[in-house]
Amino acid sequence: MATPRRRSRGPSGAVRAFDVQTGKLVWRFDTVPKPGEVGHNTWEKDGWKDRSGTNAWGPISVDVNHGMVFLPLGSPSYDFYGADRKGEDLFANSVLALKTETGKLVWYYQIIHHDLWDYDLPAQPVLMTVHRANREIPAVAEVTKTGFVFVFDRLNGVPLFPIEERPVPQSQVPGEATWPTQPFPLKPPPLARTSVARADITNVTPESRKYCLQTFGSILPARIFDPWSLTLKLEMPGTLGGANWSGASFDPFSGYLFVNTSDLGVVGEMKRQPAGSPEAYLWGSKWGTFARFWDSQHYPCQQPPWGTLNAVNLNTGEIAWKVPLGVVDALKAKGIPKTGIYNLGGSIVTAGGLVFIGATADHRFRAFDAQTGKELWVTKLEFNGHATPMTYLGKRTNRQFVVIAVGAGGNIGDDASGPTALAAYALFPKGQSSPAQARLQAELAKIPSGTGSEPPEIKPPLLAPTQPIPFSHRGHVAAGMSCDNCHQLSSDGKQMQIPSVTGCMACHQSVMEARPAIQKMTQLEKEGQQISWVRVYQLPEFVFFSHQKHIDAKLACEVCHGMVRNQDVLRQEKEISMVACINCHKLRKVSTSCGLCHNIGY
């Protein structure tokens, strides 16, 4: 979508799904609700009509298992003045969960009400499993320009940590109506600076401090969600964040979410426009639009760190570690190395416990220990790595490589042009052990010697998740059904599939059809929707498992799943872990080679 800057009216940000085989439009979801739709009443008068923006600003995430897509939506145009769009402005600045097949709304959460700060949701929602009170919860996390991290149960949108609606300052710009409150998550803590006072002004050099106090001292203090006014004001975090489009990476081994953030404010004021202009007020400054809160050398005007890499334990909501990310070479030469620097570009985390990230405006590419945040490796690039790295295994060498795109871009820093390249690095030269091997050895040390044993029962048993349709395994077994009547083997032999609504209705169109649960399934089938079953047994993505091979070995379902036949509500009875699997293999005199279940090229 292309629209003129600063125009509030234009093409909509509607989200569309197309059939990849035919190109046919399958569904459309209007992100600005029309009359009669959920959220329409959050737009005053005709503010919803022809509203530009409110589009999927960051990449979309897909939950294949539950048939859901997650969208991070942008702010409505015009970004900094909303007199013609009074109200909360749904679904702007919201995380949306839609049904993959139909585009039907499942849930939403608005992270910014009536955005006046360009605080669109720039990052792809991150899908993960959170461990809480003996339960595994399918979750989704959204990192934001404000530095806040919002974590939800991705099936129903319930926040996994409390969120408070707090009063915020109100606008004095004529015609504007700031929303009275904004959401503040109580956990995790903010990952970026959300306020600046005179006491926070930098002292990295006398010149920098003098410039910043003379230029910006009169507009301090400043805090998050201060609205713009007719005089110069500071927004902290600024329009680059906090976090940005680079998003976050997640390590299922530790439960850590890795987020890089910038502490870089932006300054501006609202200027009255001549009569007849498209907008009554425009935002800017004598330095131009998007003027940064920095000195003449582009050193941010508050004390360092100016950029950080954060590890958030999503099981607890606490920050596990936080380290400065990046250097300023001129300051490093003066003995000030730990400043961090503003950044754009994401991280990846490997199964071996390494976090790789470029992003910084210092031409560097780094690797950190995922558990501690210690910088393990750094190299100088030809230019900035304003990109998210990727990793792969070489087919011929069976070695792991990490690649990052290098170039100018990024709309940040001093470099407007420079060389472009793909920089590739090989991990762990021959004879050098990797962190993955250390992790593996630590896990193997937990396995007792001996002839092996059956997978143990979990005590106390895990809580049963709430399913969309009540389903009794005991009742179906009593009716004479076996496991494979409802659970078909996938074509690749890896998974036993969960029941489809069509499969269920093949029986229930004439069996117990008057029950509310069956009527609900009947309606789902009519609408072409599937049942959003919650998986009880889930293996990490880095584990290779074949149901077909276990069936061929005559292994009973009960060995891994327990006495499901006796359960009215399905819950996990048996431990599924590397220790349990290896002990079971030892008992049956089956290979316990690492390469059987893992790609040991890591």
XYZ file of C-alpha atoms in Angstrom:
602
model
C 0.000 0.000 0.000
C 1.376 3.422 -0.915
C -0.227 6.650 0.327
C 1.000 10.232 0.595
C 2.715 10.978 3.903
C 0.619 12.873 6.459
C -2.685 12.016 4.798
C -5.286 10.477 7.074
C -7.571 9.389 4.244
C -6.697 6.760 1.683
C -6.707 3.022 0.973
C -7.605 0.855 3.949
C -5.212 -1.468 5.721
C -7.532 -4.471 5.331
C -5.842 -7.865 5.598
C -6.526 -10.381 2.834
C -5.893 -14.099 2.415
C -5.424 -15.648 -1.026
C -5.413 -19.231 -2.256
C -1.791 -19.913 -3.227
C -2.864 -22.315 -5.967
C -5.414 -20.116 -7.726
C -4.764 -16.593 -6.450
C -8.440 -16.366 -5.483
C -9.370 -14.125 -2.561
C -10.390 -16.385 0.344
C -11.227 -13.790 2.977
C -10.789 -10.147 3.929
C -10.636 -8.666 7.419
C -11.277 -4.946 7.791
C -8.906 -3.579 10.414
C -11.100 -0.481 10.753
C -14.498 -1.965 11.693
C -17.546 -0.990 9.680
C -20.984 -0.244 11.182
C -22.299 -3.286 13.041
C -18.845 -4.863 13.453
C -16.937 -5.335 16.706
C -15.007 -2.162 17.513
C -16.886 0.222 15.228
C -18.115 2.229 18.233
C -14.507 3.144 19.110
C -14.482 5.678 16.245
C -16.419 8.902 16.770
C -18.726 10.095 14.004
C -17.226 9.325 10.573
C -13.638 8.913 11.767
C -13.592 5.345 10.464
C -14.435 6.255 6.856
C -11.621 5.929 4.310
C -9.151 5.694 7.178
C -5.606 5.059 6.037
C -3.060 3.114 8.052
C -4.195 0.572 10.660
C -2.523 -2.124 8.565
C -0.395 -5.170 9.354
C 2.738 -3.135 10.049
C 4.975 -6.049 11.057
C 5.156 -9.594 9.656
C 2.255 -11.955 10.347
C 2.718 -15.104 12.448
C 0.904 -18.388 11.773
C 0.025 -21.055 14.330
C -0.437 -24.107 12.119
C -1.468 -26.419 14.961
C -4.336 -24.210 16.113
C -5.285 -22.721 12.752
C -4.677 -19.112 13.781
C -2.841 -16.079 12.412
C -1.532 -13.222 14.546
C -1.260 -9.674 13.202
C 0.596 -6.671 14.662
C -1.308 -3.607 13.483
C -0.014 -0.123 12.812
C -1.292 3.256 13.883
C -4.064 5.094 12.035
C -3.029 8.011 9.860
C -2.292 10.780 10.515
C 0.093 9.424 13.173
C 0.543 12.522 15.358
C -2.834 14.298 15.261
C -6.160 12.571 15.722
C -8.861 15.232 15.882
C -10.656 13.535 12.980
C -10.469 10.082 14.616
C -11.469 10.640 18.231
C -11.913 7.485 20.302
C -9.821 4.380 20.968
C -9.529 3.676 17.208
C -9.799 -0.122 17.071
C -8.100 -2.169 15.727
C -5.191 0.232 15.376
C -2.083 -0.649 17.441
C -3.609 -4.016 18.347
C -2.553 -7.637 18.299
C -5.220 -9.511 16.336
C -5.834 -13.257 16.342
C -7.822 -14.542 13.364
C -8.905 -17.958 12.144
C -6.601 -19.032 9.330
C -9.326 -20.603 7.205
C -11.973 -17.902 7.498
C -10.380 -14.691 8.801
C -12.885 -14.670 11.661
C -11.814 -12.649 14.703
C -10.836 -14.833 17.677
C -9.517 -12.131 20.005
C -7.744 -8.787 20.051
C -5.810 -6.602 22.465
C -5.158 -2.916 21.833
C -1.688 -1.986 23.075
C -1.944 1.770 22.342
C -5.250 3.669 22.519
C -5.677 6.560 20.059
C -2.019 6.610 19.017
C -0.384 10.052 18.766
C 3.254 8.906 18.957
C 3.769 6.639 15.923
C 3.850 3.699 18.348
C 2.704 1.184 15.726
C 3.349 -2.501 16.426
C 6.393 -3.056 14.219
C 7.433 -6.559 15.202
C 6.231 -10.027 14.304
C 4.336 -11.702 17.171
C 6.508 -14.457 18.652
C 4.862 -17.836 19.319
C 6.174 -20.008 22.131
C 5.210 -22.307 24.991
C 5.264 -20.815 28.492
C 5.565 -23.025 31.565
C 3.345 -21.943 34.427
C 2.150 -23.812 37.541
C 2.727 -27.282 36.139
C 1.117 -26.307 32.835
C 2.336 -25.654 29.320
C 0.565 -22.624 27.861
C 0.652 -21.811 24.136
C 1.601 -18.135 24.239
C 2.279 -15.170 21.973
C 4.522 -12.224 22.850
C 4.580 -8.789 21.237
C 7.532 -6.444 21.719
C 6.857 -2.752 21.216
C 8.392 0.640 20.536
C 7.464 1.630 24.093
C 9.840 -1.021 25.425
C 6.928 -2.930 26.951
C 6.503 -6.666 26.324
C 2.953 -8.026 26.229
C 2.441 -11.786 26.664
C -0.885 -13.536 26.026
C -2.400 -16.995 25.971
C -2.564 -17.233 22.213
C -5.753 -19.298 22.204
C -7.919 -16.769 24.036
C -5.911 -13.540 24.406
C -5.830 -13.625 28.201
C -2.716 -11.749 29.442
C -0.249 -14.064 31.181
C 0.941 -11.180 33.355
C -1.259 -8.401 34.795
C -1.776 -5.244 32.734
C -2.939 -1.967 34.281
C -4.772 0.867 32.557
C -3.078 3.993 33.959
C -4.047 7.648 33.508
C -1.790 9.574 31.107
C -1.362 13.315 30.402
C -3.936 14.941 28.153
C -3.351 17.004 25.020
C -3.814 20.773 24.875
C -3.659 20.922 21.071
C -6.955 22.345 19.728
C -9.301 19.623 18.518
C -7.262 16.749 19.949
C -8.720 14.311 22.503
C -6.095 12.048 24.063
C -7.434 8.755 25.378
C -7.416 9.036 29.209
C -5.480 5.810 29.911
C -2.866 3.509 28.377
C -1.973 -0.150 29.152
C 1.089 -0.794 31.345
C 2.146 -4.440 31.814
C 3.334 -5.168 35.363
C 5.631 -7.871 34.004
C 8.055 -7.969 32.300
C 9.570 -4.614 33.358
C 10.083 -2.041 30.565
C 13.108 -2.929 28.446
C 13.764 0.676 27.385
C 13.952 4.032 29.131
C 10.490 5.587 29.526
C 11.419 8.963 31.052
C 14.215 11.552 31.039
C 15.022 14.242 33.628
C 17.785 16.857 33.709
C 19.699 14.571 36.071
C 19.798 11.978 33.287
C 21.594 14.218 30.772
C 24.742 12.675 29.331
C 28.239 13.453 30.556
C 30.189 11.219 28.156
C 31.937 14.382 26.988
C 31.704 17.981 28.249
C 30.755 19.112 24.740
C 27.902 16.639 24.506
C 26.519 17.596 27.898
C 26.671 21.328 27.097
C 24.947 20.885 23.734
C 22.164 18.728 25.150
C 21.454 21.007 28.110
C 21.417 24.131 25.956
C 19.299 22.580 23.220
C 16.877 20.375 25.156
C 17.195 21.269 28.849
C 14.060 23.414 28.780
C 11.818 20.524 27.649
C 12.774 18.212 30.519
C 11.505 16.237 32.328
C 9.696 14.057 29.810
C 7.885 10.747 30.207
C 6.174 8.172 28.090
C 2.765 9.099 26.641
C 3.282 12.848 27.081
C 1.187 14.196 24.174
C 2.643 16.589 21.637
C 1.967 20.289 22.166
C 2.347 23.624 20.394
C 5.856 23.937 21.848
C 8.833 21.583 21.579
C 8.495 18.294 23.491
C 10.447 15.060 23.877
C 9.047 11.579 23.251
C 10.881 8.786 25.084
C 11.095 6.128 23.754
C 11.044 7.692 20.309
C 9.586 6.531 17.029
C 12.413 3.997 16.580
C 11.755 2.414 19.968
C 12.320 0.619 22.267
C 12.034 -2.445 20.107
C 11.374 -2.215 16.385
C 10.695 -4.358 13.298
C 13.570 -6.667 14.199
C 11.377 -8.196 16.894
C 12.648 -10.926 19.180
C 13.973 -14.482 19.214
C 13.010 -17.236 21.664
C 14.913 -20.149 23.185
C 12.584 -23.036 24.147
C 15.379 -24.595 26.197
C 15.546 -21.725 28.708
C 12.251 -19.954 28.079
C 14.172 -16.737 27.355
C 12.943 -14.102 24.903
C 15.808 -12.056 23.438
C 14.975 -8.435 22.590
C 17.298 -5.682 21.406
C 16.162 -2.138 22.167
C 17.297 1.430 21.530
C 17.114 4.327 23.985
C 16.734 7.149 21.509
C 14.155 9.876 21.931
C 12.573 12.087 19.294
C 11.619 15.770 19.568
C 8.946 17.794 17.836
C 5.962 20.108 18.119
C 2.585 20.573 16.467
C 2.376 23.350 13.871
C -0.889 24.946 12.766
C -1.403 24.600 9.004
C -3.019 27.122 6.641
C -6.754 26.903 6.108
C -7.684 24.247 3.572
C -4.667 22.054 4.304
C -5.265 18.273 4.452
C -4.345 18.288 8.160
C -5.077 21.074 10.651
C -1.799 20.420 12.472
C 1.438 18.768 11.405
C 4.262 17.501 13.569
C 7.870 18.564 13.057
C 10.697 20.739 14.329
C 13.263 23.285 13.169
C 15.582 20.314 12.539
C 12.991 18.607 10.344
C 10.676 15.675 11.036
C 11.856 12.809 13.244
C 14.544 14.951 14.888
C 16.423 12.821 17.383
C 17.276 13.572 21.001
C 21.021 13.605 20.353
C 23.958 15.976 20.107
C 25.871 17.245 17.091
C 27.881 13.976 17.012
C 24.664 11.923 17.178
C 25.397 10.763 20.731
C 22.027 10.421 22.523
C 21.487 13.161 25.086
C 20.794 10.905 28.066
C 23.283 8.774 29.963
C 24.229 5.401 28.411
C 23.390 2.672 27.712
C 21.897 3.802 24.409
C 21.163 0.294 23.192
C 20.738 -2.993 25.037
C 20.217 -6.695 24.473
C 17.745 -8.186 26.939
C 16.859 -11.733 27.955
C 13.365 -12.023 29.437
C 12.339 -15.202 31.238
C 8.772 -15.609 29.970
C 8.050 -18.295 32.547
C 8.479 -15.737 35.353
C 8.236 -12.354 33.653
C 11.616 -11.292 35.024
C 14.610 -9.900 33.128
C 17.246 -12.659 33.266
C 20.015 -10.386 32.013
C 20.540 -7.058 30.286
C 23.773 -5.930 28.591
C 24.830 -2.898 26.529
C 24.677 -3.633 22.811
C 27.194 -1.864 20.612
C 29.993 0.657 20.976
C 30.878 4.157 19.807
C 34.439 3.833 18.552
C 35.338 7.465 19.276
C 34.192 7.083 22.896
C 35.774 3.653 23.226
C 39.104 5.252 22.317
C 38.579 7.626 25.270
C 37.994 4.729 27.663
C 34.176 4.712 27.536
C 33.411 1.290 26.002
C 30.048 0.251 27.455
C 27.725 2.808 25.909
C 25.642 0.575 23.693
C 24.248 2.185 20.549
C 20.916 2.527 18.755
C 20.131 -0.453 16.582
C 17.843 -1.889 13.894
C 17.970 -5.582 13.087
C 17.071 -8.771 14.902
C 18.673 -11.659 16.731
C 18.583 -15.415 16.350
C 19.281 -17.997 19.036
C 20.741 -21.406 18.232
C 20.097 -24.748 19.888
C 23.669 -24.489 21.133
C 22.825 -21.498 23.301
C 24.273 -18.677 21.190
C 22.511 -15.397 20.412
C 23.728 -13.837 17.144
C 22.960 -10.219 16.371
C 24.205 -7.408 14.130
C 21.748 -4.471 14.231
C 24.054 -1.873 15.794
C 25.218 1.298 14.059
C 28.861 0.333 14.695
C 29.521 -2.144 11.831
C 29.715 -5.120 14.247
C 28.336 -8.669 14.360
C 28.255 -10.382 17.752
C 27.519 -13.641 19.556
C 26.347 -13.779 23.177
C 25.937 -16.603 25.666
C 22.168 -17.136 25.838
C 22.273 -18.040 29.533
C 24.463 -15.219 30.858
C 24.592 -12.431 28.273
C 28.373 -12.623 28.067
C 29.751 -11.430 24.729
C 31.607 -14.437 23.321
C 32.583 -13.191 19.864
C 32.562 -10.003 17.808
C 33.728 -9.179 14.304
C 33.861 -6.018 12.197
C 31.586 -5.951 9.144
C 32.069 -3.976 5.949
C 29.050 -1.913 6.949
C 26.133 -2.051 9.377
C 24.214 -5.297 9.748
C 20.719 -3.774 9.902
C 19.134 -7.180 9.332
C 18.203 -10.368 11.148
C 20.756 -13.169 10.688
C 19.918 -16.657 9.475
C 21.596 -19.980 10.180
C 21.816 -23.236 8.241
C 23.776 -26.471 7.923
C 26.064 -26.862 4.940
C 25.099 -29.926 2.885
C 28.683 -30.832 2.023
C 30.401 -29.861 5.270
C 27.602 -30.594 7.766
C 28.808 -27.498 9.585
C 26.626 -24.715 10.877
C 26.851 -21.309 9.206
C 25.480 -17.915 10.226
C 24.764 -15.289 7.562
C 23.805 -11.623 7.821
C 23.016 -8.995 5.181
C 25.300 -5.961 5.348
C 24.585 -2.500 3.966
C 23.499 1.071 4.698
C 19.725 1.352 5.064
C 17.986 1.278 8.374
C 17.099 5.005 8.570
C 19.472 5.372 11.499
C 23.003 6.559 12.121
C 25.340 8.621 9.962
C 25.919 6.290 7.027
C 23.714 7.014 4.023
C 25.515 4.756 1.569
C 28.103 2.035 1.567
C 28.965 -1.462 0.367
C 26.382 -4.233 0.412
C 27.276 -7.853 1.075
C 26.241 -11.140 2.622
C 28.646 -11.997 5.429
C 28.849 -15.724 6.286
C 30.634 -17.363 9.205
C 31.194 -21.026 10.081
C 30.715 -22.187 13.647
C 33.065 -24.367 15.628
C 36.089 -25.352 13.518
C 37.052 -29.007 13.437
C 38.120 -30.220 16.862
C 36.459 -27.328 18.727
C 33.459 -28.261 20.868
C 30.250 -26.251 20.679
C 27.950 -25.033 23.486
C 25.359 -27.494 22.147
C 27.661 -30.366 23.035
C 28.065 -28.998 26.558
C 24.282 -28.745 26.914
C 23.899 -32.265 25.603
C 26.483 -33.656 28.006
C 24.732 -31.942 30.923
C 21.443 -33.585 29.952
C 23.064 -36.973 29.386
C 24.580 -36.791 32.863
C 21.046 -36.925 34.278
C 20.450 -40.375 32.771
C 21.138 -43.149 35.289
C 23.139 -46.172 34.281
C 21.432 -49.530 33.992
C 19.099 -51.352 31.673
C 16.568 -48.551 31.300
C 12.961 -48.069 32.363
C 9.495 -47.136 31.151
C 8.633 -43.424 30.851
C 7.621 -42.369 34.385
C 4.258 -40.980 35.393
C 4.100 -37.263 36.188
C 3.403 -36.609 39.858
C 1.435 -34.591 40.644
C -0.372 -34.895 37.297
C -0.469 -31.821 35.062
C -3.626 -29.750 34.911
C -5.831 -30.542 31.937
C -6.157 -27.690 29.414
C -9.618 -26.417 28.546
C -10.711 -27.768 25.164
C -13.161 -26.000 22.818
C -15.288 -29.173 22.642
C -15.690 -31.483 25.666
C -14.268 -34.855 24.661
C -14.219 -38.025 26.774
C -11.695 -40.659 25.746
C -13.307 -43.010 28.288
C -16.702 -42.588 26.628
C -15.377 -43.209 23.122
C -13.473 -46.327 24.208
C -16.618 -47.612 25.941
C -18.445 -47.151 22.630
C -15.971 -49.560 21.019
C -13.633 -47.075 19.347
C -9.851 -47.435 19.129
C -7.125 -44.788 18.936
C -6.797 -44.901 15.155
C -10.526 -44.300 14.635
C -9.989 -40.641 15.557
C -6.228 -40.196 15.195
C -5.008 -40.779 11.656
C -1.317 -41.104 10.878
C 0.053 -38.119 8.940
C 1.373 -38.742 5.435
C 4.996 -38.383 6.574
C 4.471 -40.780 9.482
C 5.586 -38.256 12.075
C 2.330 -37.311 13.789
C -0.959 -38.834 14.814
C -3.385 -36.162 13.687
C -5.998 -34.635 15.941
C -9.666 -35.179 14.990
C -11.078 -32.905 12.282
C -14.586 -31.537 12.478
C -15.458 -33.549 9.351
C -14.221 -36.745 10.964
C -16.188 -36.075 14.134
C -19.383 -35.264 12.255
C -19.097 -38.447 10.179
C -20.303 -40.205 13.344
C -22.137 -37.465 15.181
C -24.483 -36.400 12.410
C -26.626 -39.261 13.699
C -25.178 -39.885 17.186
C -26.033 -37.568 20.117
C -26.694 -34.833 17.563
C -28.915 -32.871 19.988
C -26.105 -32.245 22.488
C -24.788 -28.639 22.617
C -21.223 -29.762 21.871
C -22.364 -31.631 18.749
C -24.457 -28.669 17.636
C -21.385 -26.469 18.025
C -19.415 -28.846 15.789
C -22.270 -28.852 13.277
C -22.052 -25.074 13.069
C -18.263 -25.197 12.699
C -18.612 -27.634 9.806
C -21.180 -25.395 8.104
C -18.803 -22.419 8.414
C -15.859 -24.435 7.097
C -13.952 -24.063 10.362
C -11.884 -26.596 12.272
C -11.942 -27.358 15.990
C -9.193 -25.460 17.809
C -8.026 -28.398 19.898
C -5.302 -27.634 22.441
C -2.422 -30.085 22.023
C -1.543 -31.810 25.284
C 1.632 -33.548 24.105
C 4.143 -31.355 22.275
C 7.769 -32.035 21.442
C 10.339 -29.278 20.841
C 10.941 -28.471 17.191
C 14.535 -29.695 17.396
C 13.418 -33.262 18.202
C 12.791 -35.673 15.321
C 10.032 -38.163 16.180
C 8.185 -40.695 14.035
C 4.944 -42.293 15.207
C 5.213 -44.704 12.275
C 8.491 -46.154 13.547
C 7.047 -46.618 17.026
C 3.954 -48.297 15.579
C 6.151 -50.594 13.487
C 8.022 -51.497 16.685
C 4.676 -52.642 18.204
C 4.861 -49.992 20.918
C 1.506 -49.476 22.630
C 0.109 -45.952 22.839
C -0.025 -46.283 26.634
C 3.774 -46.405 26.924
C 4.103 -42.719 26.037
C 0.591 -41.423 26.711
C -0.553 -43.359 29.768
C -4.032 -44.754 30.290
C -5.806 -42.248 28.086
C -8.673 -44.726 27.757
C -9.625 -43.945 31.381
C -9.662 -40.156 30.999
C -12.771 -38.040 30.639
C -10.608 -34.920 30.248
C -7.260 -35.414 28.529
C -4.154 -34.505 30.517
C -0.497 -35.441 30.243
C 0.230 -38.489 32.420
C 3.675 -39.541 31.210
C 6.913 -37.587 31.252
C 8.189 -36.708 27.787
C 11.855 -35.819 28.158
C 15.222 -36.873 26.782
C 15.898 -38.867 29.957
C 12.568 -40.704 29.652
C 13.096 -41.452 25.954
C 16.650 -42.744 26.363
C 15.676 -44.950 29.301
C 12.833 -46.386 27.215
C 15.238 -47.044 24.322
C 17.724 -48.710 26.664
C 14.988 -50.935 28.108
C 14.068 -52.113 24.606
C 17.693 -52.315 23.422
C 17.150 -49.620 20.776
C 19.798 -47.161 19.619
C 20.434 -44.175 21.892
C 22.577 -42.351 19.347
C 22.115 -38.564 19.465
C 21.738 -38.481 15.688
C 18.613 -40.654 15.919
C 16.473 -37.792 17.247
C 18.644 -34.697 16.726
C 20.600 -33.092 13.942
C 24.003 -33.145 15.624
C 25.451 -30.656 13.165
C 24.624 -27.906 15.693
